[in-house]
Amino acid sequence: MKKRKKKMKKVVPAVLAASITLGGMALPIQHTFAKETIKYNQQLKTPSSIIGKWQAPKGLSRQEAVYAFLQSKGQLFKSAANVKDQFKIVKEQEDKATNTYHFRTVEQYNGIPIYGSDQTIALDKDNNVYAFFGKVTPTLTARSVLSTTASLSKEEAVEAAKQNIEKQIGKVSYYDGDIDSQLIFYPYKGKNYLAYLVKASTSKPEPGFWHYFVDATNGNIIHSFNAIQNATIPDNATPIQARGMDIFGKLQTFQAIQNPEDGKSYLFDGTRSNGVHTFNAMHLGTDIFIILSALLGYTGAEVTSSSSFFYDPAAVSAHINAEKVYDYYQKTFKRDSLDDKGMKIISSVHIGDKWNNAAWNGKQMLYGDGDGKRMISLSGGLDVIGHEMTHGVITNTSDLEYEGESGALNESLADIMGSFIENKTGDDLWLMGEDIYTPDIPGDGLRSLSDPGSIYIGGYTESGYYPDHYDQRYLGTQDNGGVHINSSINNKAAHLITAGGTHYGVTVNGIGKAKAEKIFYRTLTLYLTSSSDFSQMRQAVTQAARDLYPDKNGQPSVEVQAVTNAYDAVGVH
Ligand code: L5W
Ligand code: ZN
Ligand code: CA
């Protein structure tokens, strides 16, 4: 049920952000403070962001400066331990464009990471810390009572998760790639557990990226969710320019490879880092392919041709669109594939039977054929492929947890980048999936970033339409807490930042796509963390905008103003 209509918009007053500003104060390490703005996590009462300038003592290395900063905030973080034991540096990245350095840290106890407690810390060229984002879980009480000895092995935890998955979806004959099992501390519903986080990817009988929290002391399942974001080729194979029709009957030219041993062409493009490789999930063929899938993480059979012309339109579309998305990230941000380390991009088409969906399962992309009425082959939508591959970028960067507000931000960033990647003009830029959605109804799409409230969603919201203001957000448990619903609030903010407009009485002067995409990419890769919520998103986008378009004479740049006004307009403070 979907109709296009203009609804009455109620005016929601913009509320000013509440923030606590600290001046200089005595701290264990000698340094001086410029003005800082600190926001707190409401439950934990520890900072969720610190923006300002913490001046690093002279002569420290970058890592030492990070630890000195964290130590200086020991009281705010309610730290009981040595900061080096409490925070593990997991990533360090230089941003040459702004001459800044970006760290990712994870809080841990006795070497065991605390789930969801990760942080980003940004340093200027002199090692001064100008931004901190994340979650710090005060573990004082937990530390004195929590055992760090597991009674279960990693493998036993995997078995417990597998049993539960198969109870839900039926027998899984193979799991895609390795099943990850990591010992963590898991704060959940007011309690702290020693748990295994088990992550398993499936494509049959149902696609899934299963996350299981298994109690490491007794094997109970504490919590689980599905975070699906819904042949061997010899070395002497020759790269070729291949051709084939896409799902719209358009002739396309793309990279493939020819194997001199069997004379066949394969849908493998080796010219883009470790490759773009496209498979057919419906024709798994001989057992060897199934075994290879299980061992190597591939899903399905190779797409082959006896010439350089390919005859599977869904596979051609998936392949060419994956190439385009790789090129977008490479050319626009110098990002080398989803992990920025050149990882192979794997797609499988013909998943399921008339499946009206597409997904990233934590390892690769999966595309259904659609039922022909609601959707056609989803691999034909460049914004859809951009959306799924952006989930892959997120997995490798902020890793936004796929539940609640962080999940809605994960979905929103996938929609925003998917739309930017597709790069259409006019209204279609802001529609998701318009090319593969309802072939009999022109001009519609799955979601609208420019006017979320024009698309009907049913009883999730008071109006029945997608929310375009934080006050209209969905607070129920469906859809992992509304990840595909509340995403539209942040989508609208992105639209306003880019194209401008007046929304609930707040006017935003748009800054254009070229600037907006840089700001959102920076936000996603350098500032957001796994637990980021909408309020943190606003701050992180503001920080990214300020880095790229600094204040002039103490006044925020027009780009920063656009961000401020846009988030005011959607009621996020
Ligand atoms: C349609 C297929 C998957 C919807 N995934 C999604 O999380 C979809 C993007 C395009 O929302
Ligand atoms: Zn998604
Ligand atoms: Ca679109």
XYZ file of C-alpha atoms and ligand atoms in Angstrom:
586
model
C 0.000 0.000 0.000
C 1.723 3.097 -1.155
C 0.438 6.428 -2.211
C 1.926 9.775 -2.916
C 0.379 12.578 -1.013
C 1.345 15.742 0.734
C 0.543 15.511 4.382
C -0.037 18.371 6.779
C 3.222 19.092 8.465
C 3.135 20.071 12.065
C 5.612 22.690 13.168
C 8.022 21.402 15.743
C 10.068 24.042 17.531
C 13.808 23.654 17.362
C 15.309 23.040 20.793
C 18.823 24.155 21.556
C 21.332 21.482 22.406
C 22.110 21.107 26.091
C 25.825 20.955 26.663
C 28.210 21.272 29.537
C 31.219 23.480 29.017
C 34.284 23.004 31.131
C 37.040 25.537 31.557
C 40.557 24.685 32.679
C 40.921 22.259 35.577
C 43.735 20.533 37.413
C 44.517 17.132 35.982
C 47.293 14.624 36.450
C 49.132 15.564 33.281
C 50.335 19.078 32.760
C 48.614 20.734 29.869
C 46.360 23.648 29.087
C 42.756 23.637 27.883
C 40.954 25.617 25.324
C 37.165 25.686 25.754
C 35.654 22.204 25.575
C 32.108 21.057 24.973
C 31.275 17.767 26.575
C 28.135 15.722 26.027
C 27.282 12.801 28.238
C 25.803 9.389 27.710
C 22.543 9.656 29.674
C 22.706 6.151 31.153
C 26.397 5.774 31.813
C 27.113 9.387 32.766
C 30.405 9.277 30.923
C 31.277 11.570 27.983
C 29.895 10.573 24.614
C 31.735 13.442 22.955
C 34.392 15.972 23.856
C 34.936 18.734 21.342
C 37.558 21.396 21.890
C 41.297 21.384 22.047
C 43.241 19.379 24.570
C 46.769 20.597 24.224
C 49.264 17.767 24.205
C 52.382 18.096 26.319
C 55.435 18.597 24.113
C 57.571 15.657 23.114
C 54.937 12.902 23.183
C 54.447 10.496 20.329
C 50.957 10.392 18.820
C 50.018 7.238 20.704
C 51.373 8.703 23.927
C 49.291 11.819 23.332
C 46.171 9.665 22.929
C 46.859 7.896 26.205
C 47.728 11.155 27.973
C 44.411 12.608 26.788
C 42.488 9.560 28.009
C 44.324 9.671 31.321
C 43.480 13.345 31.719
C 39.800 12.403 31.383
C 40.136 9.541 33.874
C 37.691 11.052 36.344
C 35.069 11.758 33.707
C 35.437 8.216 32.384
C 35.311 6.891 35.966
C 38.422 4.924 35.122
C 39.786 2.504 37.655
C 42.550 1.026 35.581
C 45.690 2.151 33.882
C 44.496 3.804 30.649
C 46.784 1.616 28.571
C 45.054 -1.444 29.986
C 41.635 0.144 29.642
C 41.855 1.387 26.036
C 43.372 -0.600 23.223
C 44.313 1.252 20.050
C 42.896 -0.734 17.155
C 43.400 1.672 14.256
C 45.479 4.714 13.403
C 44.836 6.667 10.250
C 46.262 9.839 8.788
C 44.107 12.284 6.866
C 46.545 14.109 4.619
C 43.903 16.559 3.337
C 43.432 18.136 6.771
C 46.739 17.108 8.306
C 44.993 15.260 11.107
C 45.362 11.815 12.732
C 42.513 9.553 13.713
C 42.570 6.744 16.233
C 40.038 4.064 17.022
C 40.182 2.559 20.483
C 38.253 -0.180 22.244
C 37.688 -0.290 25.988
C 38.683 -3.558 27.581
C 39.107 -5.247 30.930
C 41.846 -7.824 31.458
C 42.361 -7.748 27.704
C 38.717 -8.585 26.988
C 36.849 -5.955 24.925
C 33.655 -4.400 26.267
C 30.972 -4.669 23.605
C 29.866 -1.309 22.175
C 32.503 0.633 24.110
C 34.631 1.916 21.283
C 35.896 5.406 20.639
C 37.308 7.694 17.962
C 39.956 10.257 18.896
C 41.127 12.982 16.501
C 44.493 14.752 16.735
C 45.746 17.814 14.904
C 49.239 18.026 13.434
C 50.743 18.910 16.836
C 49.074 15.912 18.507
C 46.470 18.059 20.282
C 43.182 16.196 20.677
C 40.313 18.166 19.160
C 37.532 15.573 19.107
C 36.519 12.483 21.024
C 33.433 10.386 20.267
C 32.212 7.097 21.629
C 31.048 5.214 24.645
C 32.963 4.492 27.828
C 31.353 1.966 30.147
C 32.289 2.637 33.756
C 33.192 -0.820 34.840
C 34.219 -0.134 38.428
C 31.555 -2.346 39.971
C 31.566 -4.809 37.140
C 35.292 -5.205 37.492
C 35.206 -6.254 41.096
C 32.544 -8.930 40.540
C 33.041 -10.169 37.015
C 34.936 -13.338 36.360
C 37.132 -13.362 33.284
C 37.242 -17.144 33.094
C 34.949 -18.735 30.549
C 33.499 -22.197 31.212
C 32.640 -22.562 27.536
C 35.084 -22.795 24.633
C 34.761 -20.633 21.507
C 33.653 -23.683 19.577
C 30.957 -24.574 22.114
C 29.596 -21.038 21.818
C 29.506 -21.414 18.020
C 27.578 -24.686 18.410
C 25.049 -23.028 20.737
C 24.522 -20.213 18.213
C 24.256 -22.613 15.263
C 21.636 -24.702 17.061
C 19.571 -21.596 17.690
C 19.941 -20.293 14.114
C 18.873 -23.640 12.670
C 15.911 -23.779 15.052
C 14.788 -20.529 13.444
C 15.525 -21.043 9.749
C 16.032 -24.800 9.359
C 19.109 -26.842 8.516
C 22.024 -24.811 7.192
C 24.148 -27.080 4.998
C 27.011 -24.586 4.905
C 27.874 -21.270 6.490
C 29.521 -18.559 4.349
C 33.144 -18.173 5.390
C 34.433 -18.673 8.915
C 32.162 -18.234 11.898
C 33.631 -15.599 14.162
C 33.571 -16.164 17.945
C 35.078 -13.603 20.298
C 35.130 -13.403 24.099
C 33.692 -10.062 25.248
C 32.097 -8.306 28.181
C 28.518 -7.661 27.268
C 26.562 -5.011 29.174
C 22.912 -5.875 28.536
C 19.759 -4.687 30.294
C 21.623 -3.449 33.357
C 23.791 -6.550 33.788
C 27.337 -7.328 32.691
C 28.017 -10.703 31.142
C 31.142 -12.539 30.152
C 29.983 -13.684 26.728
C 30.993 -14.887 23.314
C 29.876 -12.770 20.390
C 29.326 -15.260 17.575
C 28.882 -13.876 14.039
C 27.703 -16.291 11.352
C 26.755 -15.584 7.744
C 24.195 -17.651 5.843
C 22.625 -17.427 2.418
C 20.457 -20.582 2.451
C 17.785 -21.443 3.566
C 17.664 -17.744 4.460
C 20.223 -14.981 4.103
C 21.465 -13.850 7.478
C 24.295 -12.131 9.312
C 23.576 -13.581 12.724
C 24.896 -12.004 15.903
C 24.628 -14.177 19.010
C 25.655 -13.252 22.533
C 26.284 -16.554 24.290
C 26.855 -16.543 28.048
C 30.426 -17.843 28.452
C 29.653 -19.239 31.894
C 26.595 -21.393 31.067
C 25.953 -21.346 27.281
C 22.636 -19.464 27.527
C 21.731 -17.165 24.639
C 21.615 -13.686 26.220
C 20.529 -11.858 23.084
C 20.633 -12.297 19.328
C 19.776 -10.370 16.205
C 20.067 -10.684 12.487
C 22.262 -7.872 11.177
C 21.727 -8.731 7.523
C 21.605 -5.482 5.710
C 18.657 -6.639 4.176
C 36.061 -22.270 -9.053
C 39.064 -21.094 -8.767
C 40.632 -19.049 -11.507
C 44.212 -19.834 -12.462
C 46.996 -17.224 -12.323
C 47.508 -17.385 -16.084
C 43.930 -16.283 -16.839
C 43.771 -13.284 -19.197
C 41.848 -10.100 -18.446
C 39.340 -9.355 -21.201
C 36.801 -6.694 -22.059
C 33.523 -8.568 -22.010
C 30.005 -7.572 -22.984
C 26.476 -8.502 -22.094
C 22.967 -7.131 -21.685
C 21.998 -5.755 -18.284
C 18.525 -6.246 -16.782
C 17.182 -3.296 -18.773
C 18.359 -4.791 -22.080
C 21.172 -2.287 -22.406
C 24.476 -3.503 -23.827
C 27.248 -3.116 -21.267
C 31.022 -3.479 -21.470
C 32.909 -4.643 -18.395
C 35.996 -6.437 -17.180
C 36.115 -10.238 -17.059
C 38.732 -12.933 -17.332
C 39.402 -15.763 -19.765
C 40.787 -19.053 -18.527
C 43.129 -20.578 -21.145
C 42.692 -24.016 -19.560
C 38.978 -24.376 -20.265
C 38.616 -21.517 -22.795
C 35.767 -20.052 -20.719
C 35.208 -16.477 -19.576
C 34.437 -15.787 -15.940
C 32.726 -12.791 -14.350
C 35.844 -11.814 -12.465
C 37.380 -8.358 -12.830
C 40.995 -8.474 -11.674
C 41.750 -4.873 -12.612
C 40.268 -3.434 -9.411
C 42.507 -4.398 -6.462
C 41.768 -7.971 -5.379
C 38.903 -8.098 -7.790
C 35.188 -7.856 -8.356
C 33.699 -11.330 -8.566
C 30.087 -12.137 -9.381
C 28.356 -15.484 -8.804
C 25.095 -17.228 -9.544
C 23.466 -18.547 -6.377
C 20.667 -20.497 -8.121
C 22.939 -22.853 -9.953
C 25.237 -24.057 -7.278
C 26.099 -27.016 -9.493
C 28.455 -29.690 -8.316
C 29.353 -30.347 -4.713
C 32.757 -28.887 -5.307
C 31.212 -25.442 -5.581
C 29.326 -25.945 -2.357
C 32.528 -27.005 -0.624
C 34.413 -24.050 -2.099
C 31.640 -21.753 -0.960
C 31.916 -23.041 2.574
C 35.699 -22.911 2.638
C 36.295 -19.708 0.730
C 33.192 -17.766 1.550
C 31.858 -17.762 -2.006
C 28.171 -18.222 -2.643
C 27.098 -20.160 -5.718
C 28.511 -21.020 -9.077
C 30.796 -19.032 -11.301
C 29.023 -17.105 -14.046
C 30.731 -18.317 -17.210
C 30.503 -17.938 -20.964
C 32.130 -19.763 -23.863
C 32.752 -16.368 -25.513
C 33.323 -12.863 -24.199
C 29.567 -12.256 -24.200
C 27.635 -12.987 -20.989
C 23.969 -14.004 -21.019
C 22.865 -13.497 -17.417
C 21.443 -9.948 -17.177
C 21.123 -9.969 -13.369
C 24.781 -11.019 -13.078
C 25.888 -8.433 -15.662
C 24.048 -5.699 -13.745
C 25.523 -6.797 -10.391
C 29.014 -6.922 -11.886
C 28.970 -3.571 -13.658
C 27.321 -1.822 -10.720
C 29.858 -3.264 -8.257
C 32.612 -1.927 -10.557
C 30.945 1.501 -10.541
C 30.674 1.579 -6.754
C 34.310 0.500 -6.380
C 35.290 3.358 -8.747
C 33.178 5.907 -6.870
C 34.839 5.145 -3.529
C 38.266 5.015 -5.160
C 37.959 8.233 -7.172
C 36.006 10.312 -4.676
C 37.731 9.302 -1.451
C 40.772 7.264 -2.552
C 39.210 4.352 -0.712
C 40.483 0.978 -1.918
C 37.406 -1.279 -1.701
C 35.159 -1.894 1.284
C 37.985 -2.354 3.788
C 40.327 0.217 2.164
C 42.798 -2.644 1.790
C 41.601 -3.834 -1.589
C 39.366 -6.677 -0.443
C 37.652 -8.654 -3.160
C 34.077 -7.547 -3.835
C 31.794 -10.568 -4.048
C 28.203 -10.521 -5.248
C 25.744 -13.351 -5.754
C 22.614 -12.992 -7.862
C 19.467 -15.159 -8.152
C 19.249 -15.571 -4.398
C 16.069 -17.334 -3.280
C 12.829 -17.549 -5.210
C 11.552 -14.191 -6.519
C 13.199 -12.595 -3.499
C 12.217 -8.919 -3.254
C 15.366 -7.990 -1.412
C 19.101 -7.437 -1.414
C 21.565 -7.714 1.435
C 25.079 -7.443 2.776
C 25.675 -10.520 4.951
C 28.841 -9.248 6.599
C 31.021 -10.783 3.890
C 29.396 -10.236 0.503
C 26.363 -8.886 -1.382
C 23.256 -10.940 -2.151
C 20.598 -9.987 -4.705
C 17.147 -11.408 -5.342
C 15.372 -11.501 -8.702
C 12.236 -9.792 -7.410
C 8.734 -11.073 -8.135
C 8.441 -8.921 -11.263
C 5.587 -6.895 -9.762
C 6.917 -5.236 -6.622
C 10.516 -5.467 -7.789
C 12.653 -6.651 -10.673
C 16.264 -7.950 -10.303
C 17.628 -5.811 -7.509
C 21.147 -5.864 -8.941
C 19.881 -3.404 -11.580
C 19.609 -0.533 -9.099
C 22.915 1.327 -8.790
C 21.627 2.996 -5.616
C 20.757 -0.470 -4.237
C 24.281 -1.759 -4.924
C 25.694 1.495 -3.492
C 23.526 0.955 -0.418
C 24.683 -2.648 0.119
C 28.349 -1.906 -0.507
C 28.187 1.044 1.880
C 27.047 -1.429 4.554
C 30.337 -3.157 3.760
C 32.251 0.113 4.235
C 30.433 0.667 7.547
C 31.302 -2.858 8.757
C 34.944 -1.935 8.177
C 34.808 1.517 9.826
C 32.279 2.761 12.404
C 30.584 -0.660 12.498
C 27.308 0.945 13.634
C 25.343 -1.654 15.569
C 22.340 -2.761 13.529
C 19.705 -2.015 16.148
C 17.905 1.100 17.371
C 19.362 4.530 16.571
C 22.819 3.292 15.580
C 21.094 0.838 13.209
C 18.973 3.643 11.732
C 22.174 5.633 11.111
C 23.708 2.558 9.474
C 20.673 2.331 7.170
C 20.628 6.065 6.535
C 24.302 6.261 5.566
C 23.737 3.340 3.194
C 20.833 5.264 1.599
C 22.735 8.572 1.491
C 25.907 7.162 -0.053
C 23.846 4.893 -2.350
C 22.073 7.976 -3.692
C 25.286 9.971 -4.049
C 26.908 7.054 -5.867
C 23.995 6.773 -8.291
C 24.389 10.502 -8.943
C 21.094 11.103 -10.695
C 19.695 14.515 -11.376
C 16.417 15.908 -10.106
C 14.019 13.972 -7.867
C 15.422 10.538 -8.736
C 18.646 11.401 -6.898
C 16.621 11.244 -3.692
C 14.543 8.145 -4.393
C 15.840 4.727 -3.304
C 15.523 1.841 -5.711
C 13.355 3.674 -8.271
C 14.853 1.691 -11.182
C 13.963 -1.730 -9.788
C 10.776 -0.879 -7.914
C 7.201 -1.448 -9.202
C 7.960 -1.621 -12.949
C 4.302 -0.813 -13.675
C 4.298 2.442 -11.664
C 6.654 5.135 -12.924
C 8.166 7.786 -10.670
C 8.010 5.959 -7.350
C 10.627 4.398 -5.095
C 11.099 2.400 -1.921
C 12.033 5.422 0.156
C 12.432 9.125 -0.465
C 15.309 11.019 1.124
C 13.939 14.396 0.087
C 10.403 13.782 1.295
C 10.232 10.688 3.512
C 6.717 11.682 4.519
C 5.457 11.139 0.960
C 5.831 7.364 1.271
C 3.372 5.212 3.150
C 4.753 2.756 5.684
C 1.744 1.599 7.700
C 1.110 1.565 11.411
C 4.654 2.177 12.600
C 4.242 5.933 12.898
C 1.323 8.099 13.941
C 0.872 9.440 10.415
C 1.400 6.106 8.693
C 4.230 7.648 6.653
C 8.007 7.575 7.095
C 9.055 10.026 9.825
C 10.894 13.191 8.828
C 11.345 14.569 12.344
C 12.889 13.048 15.467
C 9.657 13.585 17.418
C 7.891 11.209 15.001
C 10.427 8.414 15.434
C 9.299 4.822 15.817
C 10.014 3.398 19.263
C 8.782 -0.183 18.835
C 10.718 -3.400 18.422
C 9.919 -4.266 14.779
C 12.668 -3.925 12.158
C 15.448 -4.147 14.795
C 13.956 -1.077 16.460
C 13.029 0.749 13.264
C 16.355 0.745 11.435
C 14.658 1.145 8.026
C 12.082 3.552 9.476
C 14.002 6.079 11.561
C 16.774 6.195 8.952
C 14.520 8.622 7.092
C 15.034 11.307 9.780
C 18.756 11.408 9.088
C 18.087 10.969 5.356
C 16.058 14.171 5.426
C 18.877 15.999 7.219
C 21.289 14.867 4.473
C 18.888 16.072 1.810
C 18.582 19.491 3.460
C 22.356 19.824 3.841
C 22.836 18.990 0.170
C 19.886 20.613 -1.580
C 18.596 23.061 1.037
C 14.978 23.863 1.797
C 12.628 24.857 4.577
C 11.467 22.077 6.869
C 9.161 22.639 9.845
C 9.931 26.343 9.614
C 13.744 25.976 9.626
C 15.546 27.100 6.472
C 18.734 25.420 5.311
C 20.971 26.728 2.530
C 22.181 23.654 0.664
C 25.894 23.167 0.034
C 25.689 20.739 -2.913
C 26.544 17.095 -3.366
C 30.333 17.458 -3.795
C 30.718 18.928 -0.297
C 27.969 16.897 1.373
C 29.420 13.557 0.261
C 32.840 14.481 1.653
C 31.310 15.483 4.974
C 29.235 12.293 5.346
C 32.103 10.037 4.289
C 34.394 11.692 6.825
C 31.727 11.378 9.522
C 31.242 7.699 8.817
C 34.876 6.700 8.529
C 36.536 8.905 11.154
C 34.070 9.887 13.865
C 31.111 7.550 14.333
C 31.403 4.534 16.610
C 29.372 1.356 16.995
C 26.994 2.892 19.539
C 26.531 6.343 17.960
C 23.027 7.740 18.284
C 21.293 10.599 16.446
C 22.621 13.277 18.776
C 26.168 12.017 18.297
C 25.566 11.926 14.548
C 24.742 15.634 14.593
C 27.945 16.394 16.455
C 30.048 14.116 14.290
C 28.691 15.625 11.051
C 29.325 19.097 12.487
C 32.894 18.130 13.352
C 33.503 16.682 9.896
C 32.085 19.827 8.266
C 34.217 22.050 10.491
C 37.391 20.070 9.653
C 36.807 20.479 5.930
C 35.297 23.978 6.028
C 36.748 25.727 9.086
C 35.260 28.700 10.930
C 36.282 32.122 9.621
C 36.822 35.013 12.040
C 35.124 32.993 14.749
C 32.026 32.447 12.595
C 30.938 28.993 11.457
C 31.360 28.383 7.739
C 28.242 28.122 5.564
C 28.819 24.369 5.448
C 28.768 24.057 9.247
C 25.703 26.306 9.361
C 23.941 24.043 6.876
C 24.602 21.041 9.142
C 23.411 22.894 12.250
C 20.230 24.099 10.588
C 19.459 20.749 8.980
C 19.667 18.839 12.263
C 17.615 21.575 13.978
C 15.026 21.142 11.226
C 14.668 17.385 11.876
C 14.674 17.904 15.658
C 18.007 16.237 16.429
C 20.072 18.075 19.034
C 16.166 -2.547 -1.091
C 16.810 -3.896 -0.979
C 17.575 -3.835 0.348
C 15.868 -2.240 0.365
N 18.505 -2.867 2.894
C 17.568 -2.158 2.275
O 18.825 -2.633 4.188
C 17.304 -2.420 0.810
C 18.028 -1.424 -0.076
C 17.239 -1.500 -1.357
O 16.977 -1.290 2.874
Zn 20.434 -1.611 4.311
Ca 17.855 6.607 -6.719
